[in-house]
Every structure is written in C-alpha cells, then in structure tokens.
Amino acid sequence: MSGAGNREAVFPTRQSLGLMKSKLKGAQTGHDLLKRKNVSEVIYHDPILPGISSYEITEITRRIDEAKRKMGRVMQIAAFSLAEVTYAVGGDIGYQVQESAKSARFRVRTKQENVSGVFLPAFESYTTDGNNDFGLTGLGKGGQQVQRCRETYARAVETLVELASLQTAFVILDEVIKVVNRRVNAIISEHVIIPRTENTIKYINSELDELDREEFFRLKKVQNKKQRDTAAQDAEMRLKRDAAEKAEAASGSTSSDKENELGTGDILGESEDADVIF
Amino acid sequence: MAAPASAYKDRQFLAVIGDEDSVTGLLLAGIGHVTQPPDSQKNFLVVDSKTDNAAIEEAFNRFTTERKDIGILLINQHIAERIRHRVDTYTAAFPALLEIPSKDHPYDPEKDSVLRRVRRLFGE
C-alpha cells in the first residue's frame, strides 16, 4: 500500500479525498508565495541565514529593559542639575540656549556589528572639537553649574545613544525573526505538509481503487451465483416436468389398485384382534 | 538582514521633541544643530501646553521621514502619548525612536512602544 508511512489519519472516502486535494492546493499556493518573497528578501540579501537563538533575543530585551531603567535615573539626575543651573543663573536659560544652538557638537556615528550572521547597527557617539556654542551662557554667574550640567547631560545622552543602539538592534532582529519564521514555514510546507498530503491522496486513491476492484469482484460473484442458481432451478423444473410427463404417460390403474388393496388389507388386519372372553 | 549602507550612513544627528527643560538640557549637551540657510531647519522642537498635536505630528514626520540626517529621535514620553497612534505605528529601524522621561513625567515602561513590542514578542 503506498504512503503507509507518512500520511494523515483519514478514512479513505471520496469526501476526504476532496478535502485533501483542496488542502494540497492551498499548501502549494502558500508555499509558492512564501518562496517568492523569501528568494528576494533572504537568500539574495543575506546568504548566511542567522541562527539567532532565543537566548540572544532574551539577552537583548533584558538589556533594553535595563537600559531604559537606567535612562530614567540618569535623566532625573540631569533634570536636577538643570534646575541647579536655573537657580544659579537666576533665570531661565532655555531661550538663550535654543537661540545659540548652531552646529551639533555631539553627534552619532552608525556602524554595523555582525551578531551571528545578522548585521546590527550600532550608534556610537562622538563630539566634534572646537565647537563650543554656549560660551556666553552663565557668563555672569553660575558658569560652573552650567559646565557641570553640560557634562551631566552629555553623559545622559551617551546613555540614550547606547539605548538607541539596543533598540534598533531589537527592531531589526524582530524583522529578521519574522523573515526566518516565514522561511521555516516555507520549508515545513515544502518538506512536510505537501509530501504528507500527497501521500494521503495516494493512499486514499489506492484504497478507493481497491474498494472498486472488490466491488467489481463481488458483483461478478453475485452474477455467477445467480446464473448458477437459475440454471439449477431450470434443471430442477425440467426434471420435474419430465417426471410429470412420464407419470402421465404411464397412467396404469395397477399401482393405485395395489395401494388400495394394501390399505384395506391393513384395515382388515387390524380388526382381527383377539377376542375378549368374559 | 543587513540594512543597506545608504539607510544610515549620513545619520549623524540626534533630534528631540520635548518640553522646554528637556530640550534645554539636551542642547546643553551639544546636540543642537541648525542646517545651513536658507532653509535653516532646527533638529529640536519645544512643546508646551499651547502646542497643538498637529504641530507635534508634523515635526515627528519631518524628523522621521523627511530628514535623512537624523540617527536618533528623542521624544518625551508625555508628548509621545499625545501622538501615540503615530508613535506606535512607527516601526522603521532608522531613525531610532526613543521615548525619554521628562522632569514632570517620570518614565513609565508600560507606555513605551518598543517595550510593548518586546512584550508582545514574548507573548506576555
């Protein structure tokens, strides 16, 4: 029997055959779609399919979580130091600072890190030299606080940059996982679902054929038997008819007289009982 | 999946959408940048109670989609809350979007769009 090894547990009926056929069709269509997307997205862009373990994901998310908490603390400290500046300078420096911003001193550089086959971007902060915007802020008073505040905020921003790297890595990994999942789905449907469905269809077909043959054989048997029966009946009837004809032809009275005499004789004989003497 | 180099190589600035204190502090750290005239664009936006959501959203779109030189966008969480639908649907890798706490609004991890994605990934 074909496909006995790997097939679905179904009863071999025409209904399940129809079901299986539509399932196979669906699987093939889905597989084609998955494959088409995959070829363009994964295989050509990224020949080394990453073996990202769930461990790495957990590690990254744990670090994101940690970094976000750290950010909360750092930003709080920074906000406090800004409050110190406001107090020392004796007024709001916001406007002044905003107006004097011209060229970024603090910048980021993006580079890629290879994490088990996936290129993850990482931000790296750097400061450009000789670019000191807020030279006059806090000139009158509170210059020291301003300086300290700048340092605090610079450190805070460094933390933020670190966090941004992690987060971007997560976003990209998330994408990669989706693609990998698709690929896995495609492979599964190619190597598991489609062959199994095909096997099931083969099995159902062979079983149905077998049933057909059995049915045909049975019908033949029935027919044979019927023919035999009719033949036997005919023969019997013929025999009977022949016998009847024969009997009619030789309709002698002797046989019936003999029977009668025997009958009466018997009856007479019965009456010949011993006399009963009183 | 390697992102093409063009997607990030020019991204060297940080941008910020925040309340006055946050912006001032970050500018003090030296992230402020104004592009060359005539279209001198700032990379920061100060939001107060009078700023309407459309302006925030417009700045958000400018920093995330129009400008190609922004590597990281910082946004105060309480402001992100005002354009939450926009923040939650933002999924691109560049620029990285970071929700930061402000002085008056402590950081709430439950609202963070990325942390929520993390949780969803783990099916929590």
Short mmCIF file of C-alpha atoms in Angstrom, two decimals:
data_model
loop_
_atom_site.label_atom_id
_atom_site.label_comp_id
_atom_site.label_asym_id
_atom_site.label_seq_id
_atom_site.Cartn_x
_atom_site.Cartn_y
_atom_site.Cartn_z
CA MET A 1 0.00 0.00 0.00
CA SER A 2 1.56 3.30 -0.98
CA GLY A 3 2.04 6.09 1.52
CA ALA A 4 1.52 3.94 4.51
CA GLY A 5 4.42 5.56 6.34
CA ASN A 6 3.73 9.25 6.36
CA ARG A 7 0.17 10.24 5.88
CA GLU A 8 -2.65 11.72 7.78
CA ALA A 9 -5.07 9.54 9.65
CA VAL A 10 -8.16 9.75 7.49
CA PHE A 11 -10.78 7.34 6.30
CA PRO A 12 -10.34 6.66 2.64
CA THR A 13 -13.54 8.17 1.36
CA ARG A 14 -14.27 10.38 -1.57
CA GLN A 15 -15.09 13.24 0.73
CA SER A 16 -11.73 13.17 2.44
CA LEU A 17 -10.08 12.85 -0.94
CA GLY A 18 -11.69 16.12 -1.94
CA LEU A 19 -10.60 17.71 1.32
CA MET A 20 -7.03 16.54 0.84
CA LYS A 21 -6.92 17.79 -2.71
CA SER A 22 -8.02 21.27 -1.71
CA LYS A 23 -5.54 21.21 1.17
CA LEU A 24 -2.72 20.30 -1.16
CA LYS A 25 -3.69 23.08 -3.49
CA GLY A 26 -3.72 25.58 -0.63
CA ALA A 27 -0.37 24.42 0.65
CA GLN A 28 1.18 24.70 -2.77
CA THR A 29 -0.16 28.19 -3.34
CA GLY A 30 1.01 29.32 0.09
CA HIS A 31 4.37 27.76 -0.42
CA ASP A 32 4.83 29.47 -3.75
CA LEU A 33 4.03 32.82 -2.18
CA LEU A 34 6.37 32.28 0.74
CA LYS A 35 9.10 31.13 -1.55
CA ARG A 36 8.79 34.07 -3.87
CA LYS A 37 9.12 36.54 -1.01
CA ASN A 38 11.95 34.62 0.53
CA VAL A 39 14.09 34.44 -2.51
CA SER A 40 14.12 38.18 -2.87
CA GLU A 41 14.35 39.01 0.80
CA VAL A 42 16.53 36.46 2.41
CA ILE A 43 18.56 34.39 0.09
CA TYR A 44 19.96 37.14 -2.05
CA HIS A 45 20.45 39.73 0.61
CA ASP A 46 21.65 37.52 3.34
CA PRO A 47 23.35 34.33 2.31
CA ILE A 48 24.17 33.34 5.85
CA LEU A 49 20.86 32.75 7.45
CA PRO A 50 21.27 33.72 11.04
CA GLY A 51 20.99 31.18 13.72
CA ILE A 52 19.57 33.52 16.28
CA SER A 53 18.76 31.69 19.38
CA SER A 54 16.01 32.77 21.66
CA TYR A 55 18.78 33.31 24.16
CA GLU A 56 20.18 36.20 22.16
CA ILE A 57 16.78 37.81 21.89
CA THR A 58 16.19 37.43 25.57
CA GLU A 59 19.60 38.91 26.22
CA ILE A 60 18.90 41.93 24.06
CA THR A 61 15.48 42.56 25.53
CA ARG A 62 16.87 42.21 29.02
CA ARG A 63 19.49 44.79 28.21
CA ILE A 64 16.87 47.11 26.71
CA ASP A 65 14.82 46.85 29.83
CA GLU A 66 17.84 47.56 32.00
CA ALA A 67 18.99 50.46 29.86
CA LYS A 68 15.53 52.02 29.94
CA ARG A 69 15.51 51.94 33.70
CA LYS A 70 18.98 53.38 33.82
CA MET A 71 17.85 56.10 31.46
CA GLY A 72 15.09 57.03 33.86
CA ARG A 73 17.58 57.55 36.66
CA VAL A 74 20.12 59.39 34.53
CA MET A 75 17.56 61.76 33.11
CA GLN A 76 16.31 62.52 36.58
CA ILE A 77 19.80 63.46 37.73
CA ALA A 78 20.27 65.56 34.61
CA ALA A 79 16.99 67.37 35.18
CA PHE A 80 18.08 68.11 38.70
CA SER A 81 21.34 69.61 37.55
CA LEU A 82 19.45 71.78 35.11
CA ALA A 83 17.33 73.01 37.95
CA GLU A 84 20.53 73.89 39.74
CA VAL A 85 21.61 75.95 36.77
CA THR A 86 18.33 77.79 36.63
CA TYR A 87 18.73 78.60 40.28
CA ALA A 88 22.36 79.71 39.97
CA VAL A 89 21.91 81.77 36.85
CA GLY A 90 18.82 83.25 38.35
CA GLY A 91 16.59 82.86 35.35
CA ASP A 92 15.57 80.65 32.54
CA ILE A 93 18.36 79.92 30.13
CA GLY A 94 16.19 77.93 27.75
CA TYR A 95 15.61 80.66 25.27
CA GLN A 96 19.25 81.67 25.20
CA VAL A 97 20.39 78.11 24.71
CA GLN A 98 17.91 77.46 21.94
CA GLU A 99 18.90 80.57 20.10
CA SER A 100 22.59 79.89 20.29
CA ALA A 101 22.38 76.32 19.00
CA LYS A 102 24.06 76.32 15.65
CA SER A 103 26.05 73.23 14.95
CA ALA A 104 25.89 69.94 16.77
CA ARG A 105 28.87 69.22 18.95
CA PHE A 106 27.52 65.89 19.99
CA ARG A 107 26.95 63.56 17.07
CA VAL A 108 26.49 59.89 16.40
CA ARG A 109 28.15 57.55 14.00
CA THR A 110 26.34 54.46 12.80
CA LYS A 111 28.21 51.28 12.17
CA GLN A 112 27.29 47.66 11.83
CA GLU A 113 28.03 44.80 14.09
CA ASN A 114 27.80 41.23 12.99
CA VAL A 115 25.83 39.27 15.53
CA SER A 116 25.72 35.64 14.44
CA GLY A 117 25.09 36.44 10.83
CA VAL A 118 22.78 39.41 11.30
CA PHE A 119 24.16 42.86 10.79
CA LEU A 120 23.00 45.01 13.62
CA PRO A 121 23.53 48.72 13.51
CA ALA A 122 25.13 50.39 16.45
CA PHE A 123 25.30 54.06 17.26
CA GLU A 124 28.48 55.48 18.56
CA SER A 125 28.59 58.93 19.99
CA TYR A 126 31.40 61.34 19.41
CA THR A 127 31.93 65.02 19.96
CA THR A 128 33.34 67.38 17.42
CA ASP A 129 36.09 69.57 18.74
CA GLY A 130 36.37 73.29 18.75
CA ASN A 131 32.66 73.80 18.69
CA ASN A 132 31.64 75.47 21.83
CA ASP A 133 28.32 77.10 21.35
CA PHE A 134 27.10 78.28 24.65
CA GLY A 135 30.24 80.15 25.52
CA LEU A 136 28.38 83.05 26.96
CA THR A 137 25.71 81.19 28.83
CA GLY A 138 26.15 81.73 32.51
CA LEU A 139 28.93 84.20 31.95
CA GLY A 140 27.58 86.49 34.60
CA LYS A 141 27.05 83.85 37.21
CA GLY A 142 26.55 80.12 37.51
CA GLY A 143 29.15 79.27 34.90
CA GLN A 144 30.33 76.36 36.97
CA GLN A 145 26.85 74.93 37.28
CA VAL A 146 26.32 75.33 33.55
CA GLN A 147 29.52 73.45 32.89
CA ARG A 148 28.53 70.67 35.26
CA CYS A 149 25.08 70.49 33.77
CA ARG A 150 26.53 70.15 30.31
CA GLU A 151 28.65 67.25 31.43
CA THR A 152 25.74 65.57 33.13
CA TYR A 153 23.59 65.91 30.06
CA ALA A 154 26.39 64.71 27.82
CA ARG A 155 26.61 61.55 29.91
CA ALA A 156 22.85 61.18 29.81
CA VAL A 157 22.84 61.48 26.06
CA GLU A 158 25.53 58.83 25.87
CA THR A 159 23.24 56.50 27.75
CA LEU A 160 20.45 57.38 25.37
CA VAL A 161 22.65 56.60 22.40
CA GLU A 162 23.54 53.24 23.87
CA LEU A 163 19.89 52.54 24.41
CA ALA A 164 19.06 53.57 20.86
CA SER A 165 21.60 51.04 19.58
CA LEU A 166 19.99 48.28 21.56
CA GLN A 167 16.57 49.27 20.48
CA THR A 168 17.46 49.42 16.81
CA ALA A 169 19.09 46.03 17.16
CA PHE A 170 15.86 44.73 18.61
CA VAL A 171 13.74 46.22 15.85
CA ILE A 172 15.97 44.67 13.20
CA LEU A 173 16.10 41.33 14.96
CA ASP A 174 12.35 41.40 15.17
CA GLU A 175 12.23 41.77 11.40
CA VAL A 176 14.77 39.02 10.94
CA ILE A 177 12.77 36.71 13.13
CA LYS A 178 9.68 37.34 11.06
CA VAL A 179 11.59 36.53 7.88
CA VAL A 180 13.12 33.44 9.43
CA ASN A 181 9.71 32.31 10.56
CA ARG A 182 8.43 32.69 7.05
CA ARG A 183 11.31 30.71 5.76
CA VAL A 184 10.76 28.00 8.30
CA ASN A 185 7.11 27.90 7.32
CA ALA A 186 8.09 27.58 3.69
CA ILE A 187 10.47 24.76 4.44
CA ILE A 188 7.98 22.97 6.62
CA SER A 189 5.31 23.19 3.99
CA GLU A 190 7.74 22.05 1.33
CA HIS A 191 9.17 19.10 3.17
CA VAL A 192 6.41 18.06 5.50
CA ILE A 193 2.96 19.25 4.65
CA ILE A 194 2.97 18.89 0.89
CA PRO A 195 4.51 15.39 0.77
CA ARG A 196 2.24 14.20 3.52
CA THR A 197 -0.84 15.49 1.78
CA GLU A 198 0.29 13.91 -1.44
CA ASN A 199 0.86 10.64 0.34
CA THR A 200 -2.58 10.83 1.86
CA ILE A 201 -4.11 11.44 -1.53
CA LYS A 202 -2.24 8.46 -2.97
CA TYR A 203 -3.37 6.34 -0.09
CA ILE A 204 -6.99 7.34 -0.47
CA ASN A 205 -6.82 6.72 -4.20
CA SER A 206 -5.33 3.29 -3.80
CA GLU A 207 -7.86 2.38 -1.16
CA LEU A 208 -10.70 3.58 -3.33
CA ASP A 209 -9.34 1.58 -6.27
CA GLU A 210 -9.07 -1.43 -4.05
CA LEU A 211 -12.68 -0.94 -2.99
CA ASP A 212 -13.67 -0.61 -6.62
CA ARG A 213 -11.96 -3.85 -7.50
CA GLU A 214 -13.53 -5.61 -4.56
CA GLU A 215 -16.92 -4.33 -5.50
CA PHE A 216 -16.47 -5.47 -9.08
CA PHE A 217 -15.35 -8.88 -7.95
CA ARG A 218 -18.28 -9.17 -5.63
CA LEU A 219 -20.72 -8.22 -8.36
CA LYS A 220 -19.21 -10.84 -10.62
CA LYS A 221 -19.55 -13.42 -7.93
CA VAL A 222 -23.13 -12.49 -7.34
CA GLN A 223 -23.82 -12.68 -11.01
CA ASN A 224 -22.17 -16.08 -11.25
CA LYS A 225 -24.13 -17.37 -8.37
CA LYS A 226 -27.36 -16.07 -9.80
CA GLN A 227 -26.63 -17.69 -13.11
CA ARG A 228 -25.83 -20.93 -11.37
CA ASP A 229 -28.98 -20.72 -9.33
CA THR A 230 -31.16 -20.08 -12.33
CA ALA A 231 -29.50 -22.91 -14.18
CA ALA A 232 -30.09 -25.23 -11.24
CA GLN A 233 -33.70 -24.13 -10.95
CA ASP A 234 -34.23 -24.67 -14.65
CA ALA A 235 -32.75 -28.15 -14.43
CA GLU A 236 -34.95 -28.99 -11.49
CA MET A 237 -38.02 -27.69 -13.19
CA ARG A 238 -37.15 -29.64 -16.28
CA LEU A 239 -36.67 -32.78 -14.24
CA LYS A 240 -39.97 -32.27 -12.51
CA ARG A 241 -41.70 -31.58 -15.75
CA ASP A 242 -40.16 -34.70 -17.29
CA ALA A 243 -41.19 -36.78 -14.34
CA ALA A 244 -44.69 -35.44 -14.51
CA GLU A 245 -44.92 -36.18 -18.20
CA LYS A 246 -43.63 -39.68 -17.64
CA ALA A 247 -46.12 -40.29 -14.91
CA GLU A 248 -48.95 -39.08 -17.07
CA ALA A 249 -47.86 -41.26 -19.96
CA ALA A 250 -47.74 -44.43 -17.88
CA SER A 251 -51.03 -43.83 -16.09
CA GLY A 252 -51.81 -47.51 -15.23
CA SER A 253 -54.52 -48.41 -12.60
CA THR A 254 -52.40 -51.25 -11.17
CA SER A 255 -50.31 -49.17 -8.99
CA SER A 256 -53.32 -47.40 -7.48
CA ASP A 257 -55.28 -50.70 -7.00
CA LYS A 258 -52.39 -52.29 -5.26
CA GLU A 259 -52.22 -49.38 -2.94
CA ASN A 260 -55.97 -49.65 -2.26
CA GLU A 261 -55.80 -53.39 -1.53
CA LEU A 262 -52.90 -52.89 0.76
CA GLY A 263 -54.80 -50.18 2.55
CA THR A 264 -57.93 -52.24 3.05
CA GLY A 265 -55.94 -55.33 3.95
CA ASP A 266 -54.30 -53.39 6.62
CA ILE A 267 -57.52 -52.10 7.91
CA LEU A 268 -58.99 -55.59 7.87
CA GLY A 269 -55.96 -56.98 9.58
CA GLU A 270 -56.41 -54.50 12.34
CA SER A 271 -59.87 -55.71 13.09
CA GLU A 272 -58.52 -59.19 13.58
CA ASP A 273 -57.91 -58.69 17.23
CA ALA A 274 -58.04 -61.47 19.74
CA ASP A 275 -61.48 -61.97 21.14
CA VAL A 276 -62.08 -60.82 24.56
CA ILE A 277 -63.63 -63.56 26.67
CA PHE A 278 -65.55 -62.69 29.77
CA MET B 1 19.27 41.18 7.42
CA ALA B 2 21.77 43.80 6.56
CA ALA B 3 20.30 47.21 6.03
CA PRO B 4 21.83 48.96 3.05
CA ALA B 5 24.50 51.44 3.96
CA SER B 6 22.56 54.31 2.42
CA ALA B 7 19.89 53.84 5.07
CA TYR B 8 22.07 55.11 7.85
CA LYS B 9 25.48 56.37 6.84
CA ASP B 10 24.54 60.04 6.80
CA ARG B 11 22.62 59.86 10.00
CA GLN B 12 24.78 61.71 12.45
CA PHE B 13 22.45 63.95 14.44
CA LEU B 14 20.08 63.47 17.26
CA ALA B 15 16.72 65.17 17.16
CA VAL B 16 14.49 65.96 20.07
CA ILE B 17 10.83 66.74 20.62
CA GLY B 18 10.37 67.69 24.22
CA ASP B 19 9.34 70.16 26.82
CA GLU B 20 11.48 73.19 27.44
CA ASP B 21 13.62 71.70 30.19
CA SER B 22 14.42 68.52 28.30
CA VAL B 23 15.29 70.40 25.15
CA THR B 24 17.45 72.90 27.02
CA GLY B 25 19.35 70.15 28.77
CA LEU B 26 19.94 68.17 25.62
CA LEU B 27 21.01 71.29 23.78
CA LEU B 28 23.46 71.99 26.55
CA ALA B 29 24.90 68.57 25.91
CA GLY B 30 25.52 69.82 22.41
CA ILE B 31 23.08 68.01 20.19
CA GLY B 32 21.53 71.17 18.75
CA HIS B 33 22.03 71.69 15.08
CA VAL B 34 20.64 74.16 12.60
CA THR B 35 21.10 73.40 8.95
CA GLN B 36 22.62 75.88 6.59
CA PRO B 37 20.43 78.76 5.46
CA PRO B 38 18.22 79.43 3.59
CA ASP B 39 16.05 76.53 4.85
CA SER B 40 17.71 76.56 8.26
CA GLN B 41 15.95 73.68 9.99
CA LYS B 42 16.33 73.01 13.65
CA ASN B 43 16.64 69.49 14.90
CA PHE B 44 14.63 70.20 18.02
CA LEU B 45 11.10 71.20 18.86
CA VAL B 46 9.97 72.69 22.13
CA VAL B 47 6.48 71.58 23.06
CA ASP B 48 4.41 73.26 25.72
CA SER B 49 0.76 73.11 26.62
CA LYS B 50 -0.06 75.56 23.84
CA THR B 51 1.48 73.47 21.06
CA ASP B 52 -1.20 71.55 19.23
CA ASN B 53 -0.92 67.92 18.26
CA ALA B 54 -0.77 68.65 14.56
CA ALA B 55 2.45 70.59 15.04
CA ILE B 56 3.96 67.74 17.04
CA GLU B 57 2.95 65.25 14.41
CA GLU B 58 4.36 67.39 11.68
CA ALA B 59 7.69 67.65 13.48
CA PHE B 60 7.63 63.91 14.08
CA ASN B 61 7.11 63.26 10.40
CA ARG B 62 9.82 65.72 9.47
CA PHE B 63 12.37 64.09 11.75
CA THR B 64 11.47 60.50 10.90
CA THR B 65 10.73 60.54 7.20
CA GLU B 66 11.85 63.76 5.56
CA ARG B 67 15.24 64.31 7.04
CA LYS B 68 17.85 61.73 6.27
CA ASP B 69 20.50 63.01 8.65
CA ILE B 70 18.79 62.10 11.92
CA GLY B 71 20.04 58.96 13.59
CA ILE B 72 18.10 59.05 16.81
CA LEU B 73 14.89 60.84 17.63
CA LEU B 74 14.28 61.55 21.28
CA ILE B 75 10.75 62.34 22.36
CA ASN B 76 9.37 62.98 25.80
CA GLN B 77 7.06 60.23 26.81
CA HIS B 78 4.18 62.50 27.71
CA ILE B 79 4.46 64.09 24.28
CA ALA B 80 4.65 60.72 22.58
CA GLU B 81 1.43 59.99 24.42
CA ARG B 82 -0.25 62.84 22.55
CA ILE B 83 0.59 61.33 19.18
CA ARG B 84 0.52 57.75 20.38
CA HIS B 85 -1.10 56.32 17.25
CA ARG B 86 1.73 57.74 15.19
CA VAL B 87 4.45 56.53 17.54
CA ASP B 88 3.02 53.04 17.82
CA THR B 89 2.81 52.57 14.09
CA TYR B 90 6.37 53.70 13.61
CA THR B 91 8.42 50.58 13.05
CA ALA B 92 11.40 51.65 10.97
CA ALA B 93 14.87 50.98 12.29
CA PHE B 94 16.22 54.40 11.30
CA PRO B 95 15.99 56.81 12.89
CA ALA B 96 15.73 55.05 16.19
CA LEU B 97 12.85 56.39 18.22
CA LEU B 98 13.44 56.75 21.91
CA GLU B 99 10.91 57.76 24.48
CA ILE B 100 12.55 59.61 27.30
CA PRO B 101 11.20 60.77 30.63
CA SER B 102 10.83 64.42 31.45
CA LYS B 103 11.20 66.24 34.70
CA ASP B 104 7.49 66.33 35.44
CA HIS B 105 6.61 62.97 33.97
CA PRO B 106 8.58 60.00 35.25
CA TYR B 107 9.24 57.18 32.89
CA ASP B 108 6.54 54.55 32.56
CA PRO B 109 7.76 51.37 30.85
CA GLU B 110 4.18 50.25 30.24
CA LYS B 111 3.62 53.02 27.71
CA ASP B 112 6.81 52.58 25.75
CA SER B 113 6.10 51.41 22.22
CA VAL B 114 9.29 49.37 21.95
CA LEU B 115 8.90 47.69 25.30
CA ARG B 116 5.38 46.81 24.34
CA ARG B 117 6.71 45.21 21.20
CA VAL B 118 9.17 43.29 23.33
CA ARG B 119 6.34 42.03 25.49
CA ARG B 120 4.25 41.11 22.51
CA LEU B 121 7.13 39.14 21.06
CA PHE B 122 7.26 37.06 24.19
CA GLY B 123 3.53 36.73 24.25
CA GLU B 124 3.04 38.35 27.61
#
